[in-house]
């Protein structure tokens, strides 16, 4: 059934005309409102690009994913800064606080003091690590320009990592939909591991 649906997919030119803007918007929105599985989106797009004949399809996915992640991070940090500098705060800053538990925020602040901007790269690669580090940067008074300079390599490394997952899924399966399923499953598994590990540690400590 799935194979029949895939067989009726539109040509590559139509897929690219629709897929590239959708990729950018979904990743940027996922960075701004961190509820979408942006890693799975990038990996799925990389699988599709891997099976296309266009020579620059994979490069386009990488550039769009990194650019969208950077755009979303920049917008979220700017909105968070407005809350830090406001007496009443803002809903964006409150949302960041809600998504960063006190212990994770404390860990992020300690890493920021010892490793400075380089911690931004790791925060993008570690599932659920971006928000606590971004909040730590906001509370430390880091300027937007300095944050963005550190966020550039972070977004590039993040896009490359999830694109490699997609390329792996695309290379293992002959049909794109099979590679997409494998890539999505792998990215969701990677995202779930840190949370499961923290719950196990809390139970062990208790």
Short mmCIF file of C-alpha atoms in Angstrom, two decimals:
data_model
loop_
_atom_site.label_atom_id
_atom_site.label_comp_id
_atom_site.label_asym_id
_atom_site.label_seq_id
_atom_site.Cartn_x
_atom_site.Cartn_y
_atom_site.Cartn_z
CA UNK A 1 0.00 0.00 0.00
CA UNK A 2 2.75 2.45 0.95
CA UNK A 3 4.72 1.46 -2.15
CA UNK A 4 1.75 2.27 -4.35
CA UNK A 5 1.40 5.71 -2.77
CA UNK A 6 5.12 6.41 -3.23
CA UNK A 7 4.85 5.34 -6.84
CA UNK A 8 2.37 8.15 -7.43
CA UNK A 9 4.58 10.86 -5.95
CA UNK A 10 5.01 14.02 -8.04
CA UNK A 11 8.21 14.59 -10.04
CA UNK A 12 11.39 15.81 -8.36
CA UNK A 13 10.92 19.41 -9.46
CA UNK A 14 7.53 19.55 -7.74
CA UNK A 15 8.86 17.81 -4.63
CA UNK A 16 11.67 20.37 -4.38
CA UNK A 17 9.39 23.35 -4.99
CA UNK A 18 7.15 22.24 -2.12
CA UNK A 19 9.65 20.40 0.07
CA UNK A 20 12.41 23.00 0.40
CA UNK A 21 10.21 25.86 1.68
CA UNK A 22 8.38 23.40 3.93
CA UNK A 23 11.69 22.15 5.35
CA UNK A 24 12.84 25.67 6.16
CA UNK A 25 9.53 26.70 7.75
CA UNK A 26 9.15 23.54 9.83
CA UNK A 27 12.72 23.62 11.17
CA UNK A 28 12.58 27.35 11.92
CA UNK A 29 9.22 26.92 13.66
CA UNK A 30 10.53 23.92 15.57
CA UNK A 31 13.51 25.96 16.78
CA UNK A 32 11.26 28.83 17.82
CA UNK A 33 8.56 26.64 19.39
CA UNK A 34 10.43 23.49 20.46
CA UNK A 35 7.66 20.95 20.10
CA UNK A 36 8.33 19.68 16.57
CA UNK A 37 10.86 16.85 16.04
CA UNK A 38 13.13 18.95 13.82
CA UNK A 39 15.88 16.32 13.75
CA UNK A 40 13.46 13.78 12.27
CA UNK A 41 12.31 16.36 9.71
CA UNK A 42 15.89 16.99 8.54
CA UNK A 43 16.70 13.27 8.41
CA UNK A 44 13.56 12.55 6.39
CA UNK A 45 14.38 15.35 3.94
CA UNK A 46 17.91 13.94 3.59
CA UNK A 47 16.53 10.49 2.75
CA UNK A 48 14.37 11.94 -0.02
CA UNK A 49 17.26 14.04 -1.32
CA UNK A 50 19.55 11.00 -1.30
CA UNK A 51 17.22 9.20 -3.72
CA UNK A 52 16.85 12.19 -6.05
CA UNK A 53 18.93 12.67 -9.17
CA UNK A 54 19.60 16.38 -8.59
CA UNK A 55 23.34 16.67 -7.73
CA UNK A 56 22.86 19.46 -5.17
CA UNK A 57 19.78 18.07 -3.40
CA UNK A 58 21.67 17.01 -0.27
CA UNK A 59 23.57 20.30 -0.15
CA UNK A 60 20.28 22.20 -0.39
CA UNK A 61 18.83 20.23 2.52
CA UNK A 62 21.93 20.92 4.63
CA UNK A 63 21.97 24.67 3.91
CA UNK A 64 18.23 25.07 4.45
CA UNK A 65 18.22 23.04 7.67
CA UNK A 66 21.19 24.90 9.18
CA UNK A 67 19.82 28.28 8.07
CA UNK A 68 16.37 27.55 9.45
CA UNK A 69 17.76 26.35 12.79
CA UNK A 70 19.88 29.49 13.05
CA UNK A 71 16.91 31.71 12.17
CA UNK A 72 14.72 30.08 14.80
CA UNK A 73 17.44 30.25 17.46
CA UNK A 74 18.10 33.92 16.72
CA UNK A 75 14.42 34.81 16.94
CA UNK A 76 13.92 32.86 20.18
CA UNK A 77 17.00 34.38 21.81
CA UNK A 78 15.93 37.90 20.80
CA UNK A 79 12.47 37.32 22.22
CA UNK A 80 13.98 35.91 25.40
CA UNK A 81 16.24 38.94 25.75
CA UNK A 82 13.21 41.21 25.67
CA UNK A 83 11.83 39.30 28.63
CA UNK A 84 15.09 39.50 30.57
CA UNK A 85 15.25 43.28 30.11
CA UNK A 86 11.58 43.78 30.94
CA UNK A 87 10.35 44.21 34.50
CA UNK A 88 7.38 41.95 33.81
CA UNK A 89 9.29 39.38 31.79
CA UNK A 90 7.64 37.82 28.74
CA UNK A 91 5.79 34.68 27.80
CA UNK A 92 8.78 33.58 25.71
CA UNK A 93 11.13 33.79 28.68
CA UNK A 94 8.55 32.03 30.84
CA UNK A 95 8.25 29.26 28.24
CA UNK A 96 12.03 28.79 28.27
CA UNK A 97 12.01 28.57 32.07
CA UNK A 98 9.20 26.01 31.98
CA UNK A 99 11.22 23.80 29.62
CA UNK A 100 14.43 23.96 31.66
CA UNK A 101 14.31 22.16 35.01
CA UNK A 102 16.32 23.80 37.82
CA UNK A 103 18.94 21.04 37.88
CA UNK A 104 19.47 21.16 34.11
CA UNK A 105 19.66 24.96 34.19
CA UNK A 106 22.26 24.79 36.95
CA UNK A 107 24.31 22.29 34.95
CA UNK A 108 24.06 24.51 31.86
CA UNK A 109 25.18 27.56 33.82
CA UNK A 110 28.18 25.69 35.20
CA UNK A 111 29.18 24.45 31.72
CA UNK A 112 28.76 27.96 30.33
CA UNK A 113 31.12 29.34 32.99
CA UNK A 114 33.80 26.75 32.26
CA UNK A 115 33.47 26.23 28.50
CA UNK A 116 31.90 29.53 27.43
CA UNK A 117 30.52 29.69 23.90
CA UNK A 118 31.75 26.23 22.87
CA UNK A 119 29.00 24.71 25.01
CA UNK A 120 26.47 25.95 22.43
CA UNK A 121 27.70 23.39 19.91
CA UNK A 122 27.16 20.50 22.31
CA UNK A 123 23.81 21.86 23.43
CA UNK A 124 22.50 21.58 19.87
CA UNK A 125 23.70 17.99 19.53
CA UNK A 126 22.40 16.74 22.88
CA UNK A 127 18.63 16.13 22.81
CA UNK A 128 16.79 18.63 25.05
CA UNK A 129 20.07 20.42 25.73
CA UNK A 130 19.46 23.54 23.65
CA UNK A 131 16.86 25.26 25.85
CA UNK A 132 18.72 25.06 29.20
CA UNK A 133 21.91 26.41 27.61
CA UNK A 134 20.03 29.17 25.80
CA UNK A 135 18.35 30.16 29.06
CA UNK A 136 21.73 30.12 30.85
CA UNK A 137 23.11 32.44 28.14
CA UNK A 138 20.14 34.78 28.59
CA UNK A 139 20.46 34.91 32.37
CA UNK A 140 24.22 35.51 32.13
CA UNK A 141 23.58 38.60 30.02
CA UNK A 142 25.26 37.28 26.87
CA UNK A 143 24.72 39.68 23.98
CA UNK A 144 22.78 38.56 20.93
CA UNK A 145 25.80 38.97 18.62
CA UNK A 146 28.00 36.75 20.74
CA UNK A 147 25.29 34.13 21.04
CA UNK A 148 24.80 34.09 17.28
CA UNK A 149 28.53 33.66 16.63
CA UNK A 150 28.49 30.58 18.82
CA UNK A 151 25.23 29.36 17.34
CA UNK A 152 26.56 29.25 13.75
CA UNK A 153 28.84 26.20 14.25
CA UNK A 154 26.19 24.66 16.52
CA UNK A 155 23.54 24.79 13.78
CA UNK A 156 25.99 23.53 11.14
CA UNK A 157 27.01 20.57 13.31
CA UNK A 158 23.37 19.81 14.14
CA UNK A 159 22.26 19.87 10.50
CA UNK A 160 25.20 17.71 9.44
CA UNK A 161 24.51 15.13 12.16
CA UNK A 162 20.86 14.62 11.31
CA UNK A 163 21.55 14.71 7.60
CA UNK A 164 24.06 11.89 8.05
CA UNK A 165 21.36 9.89 9.82
CA UNK A 166 19.11 10.46 6.81
CA UNK A 167 21.85 9.49 4.36
CA UNK A 168 22.42 6.30 6.34
CA UNK A 169 18.73 5.48 6.19
CA UNK A 170 18.59 6.27 2.49
CA UNK A 171 21.61 4.10 1.71
CA UNK A 172 20.28 1.07 3.59
CA UNK A 173 16.92 0.91 1.85
CA UNK A 174 16.01 0.95 -1.82
CA UNK A 175 12.73 2.80 -1.35
CA UNK A 176 12.66 6.33 0.10
CA UNK A 177 9.72 5.65 2.43
CA UNK A 178 11.63 2.80 4.06
CA UNK A 179 14.61 5.05 4.68
CA UNK A 180 12.34 7.79 6.06
CA UNK A 181 10.78 5.37 8.56
CA UNK A 182 14.21 4.15 9.64
CA UNK A 183 15.59 7.69 9.99
CA UNK A 184 12.57 8.91 11.97
CA UNK A 185 12.72 5.89 14.28
CA UNK A 186 16.44 6.44 14.89
CA UNK A 187 16.11 10.15 15.60
CA UNK A 188 13.18 9.60 17.97
CA UNK A 189 15.18 6.90 19.76
CA UNK A 190 18.14 9.26 20.13
CA UNK A 191 15.85 11.94 21.52
CA UNK A 192 14.31 9.55 24.06
CA UNK A 193 17.56 8.14 25.45
CA UNK A 194 18.66 11.14 27.61
CA UNK A 195 15.24 11.43 29.27
CA UNK A 196 15.13 7.71 30.01
CA UNK A 197 18.66 7.86 31.42
CA UNK A 198 17.77 10.76 33.74
CA UNK A 199 14.67 8.93 35.01
CA UNK A 200 16.76 5.82 35.73
CA UNK A 201 19.31 7.91 37.64
CA UNK A 202 16.59 9.60 39.70
CA UNK A 203 15.07 6.22 40.62
CA UNK A 204 18.49 4.87 41.52
CA UNK A 205 19.24 7.92 43.69
CA UNK A 206 15.85 7.70 45.40
#
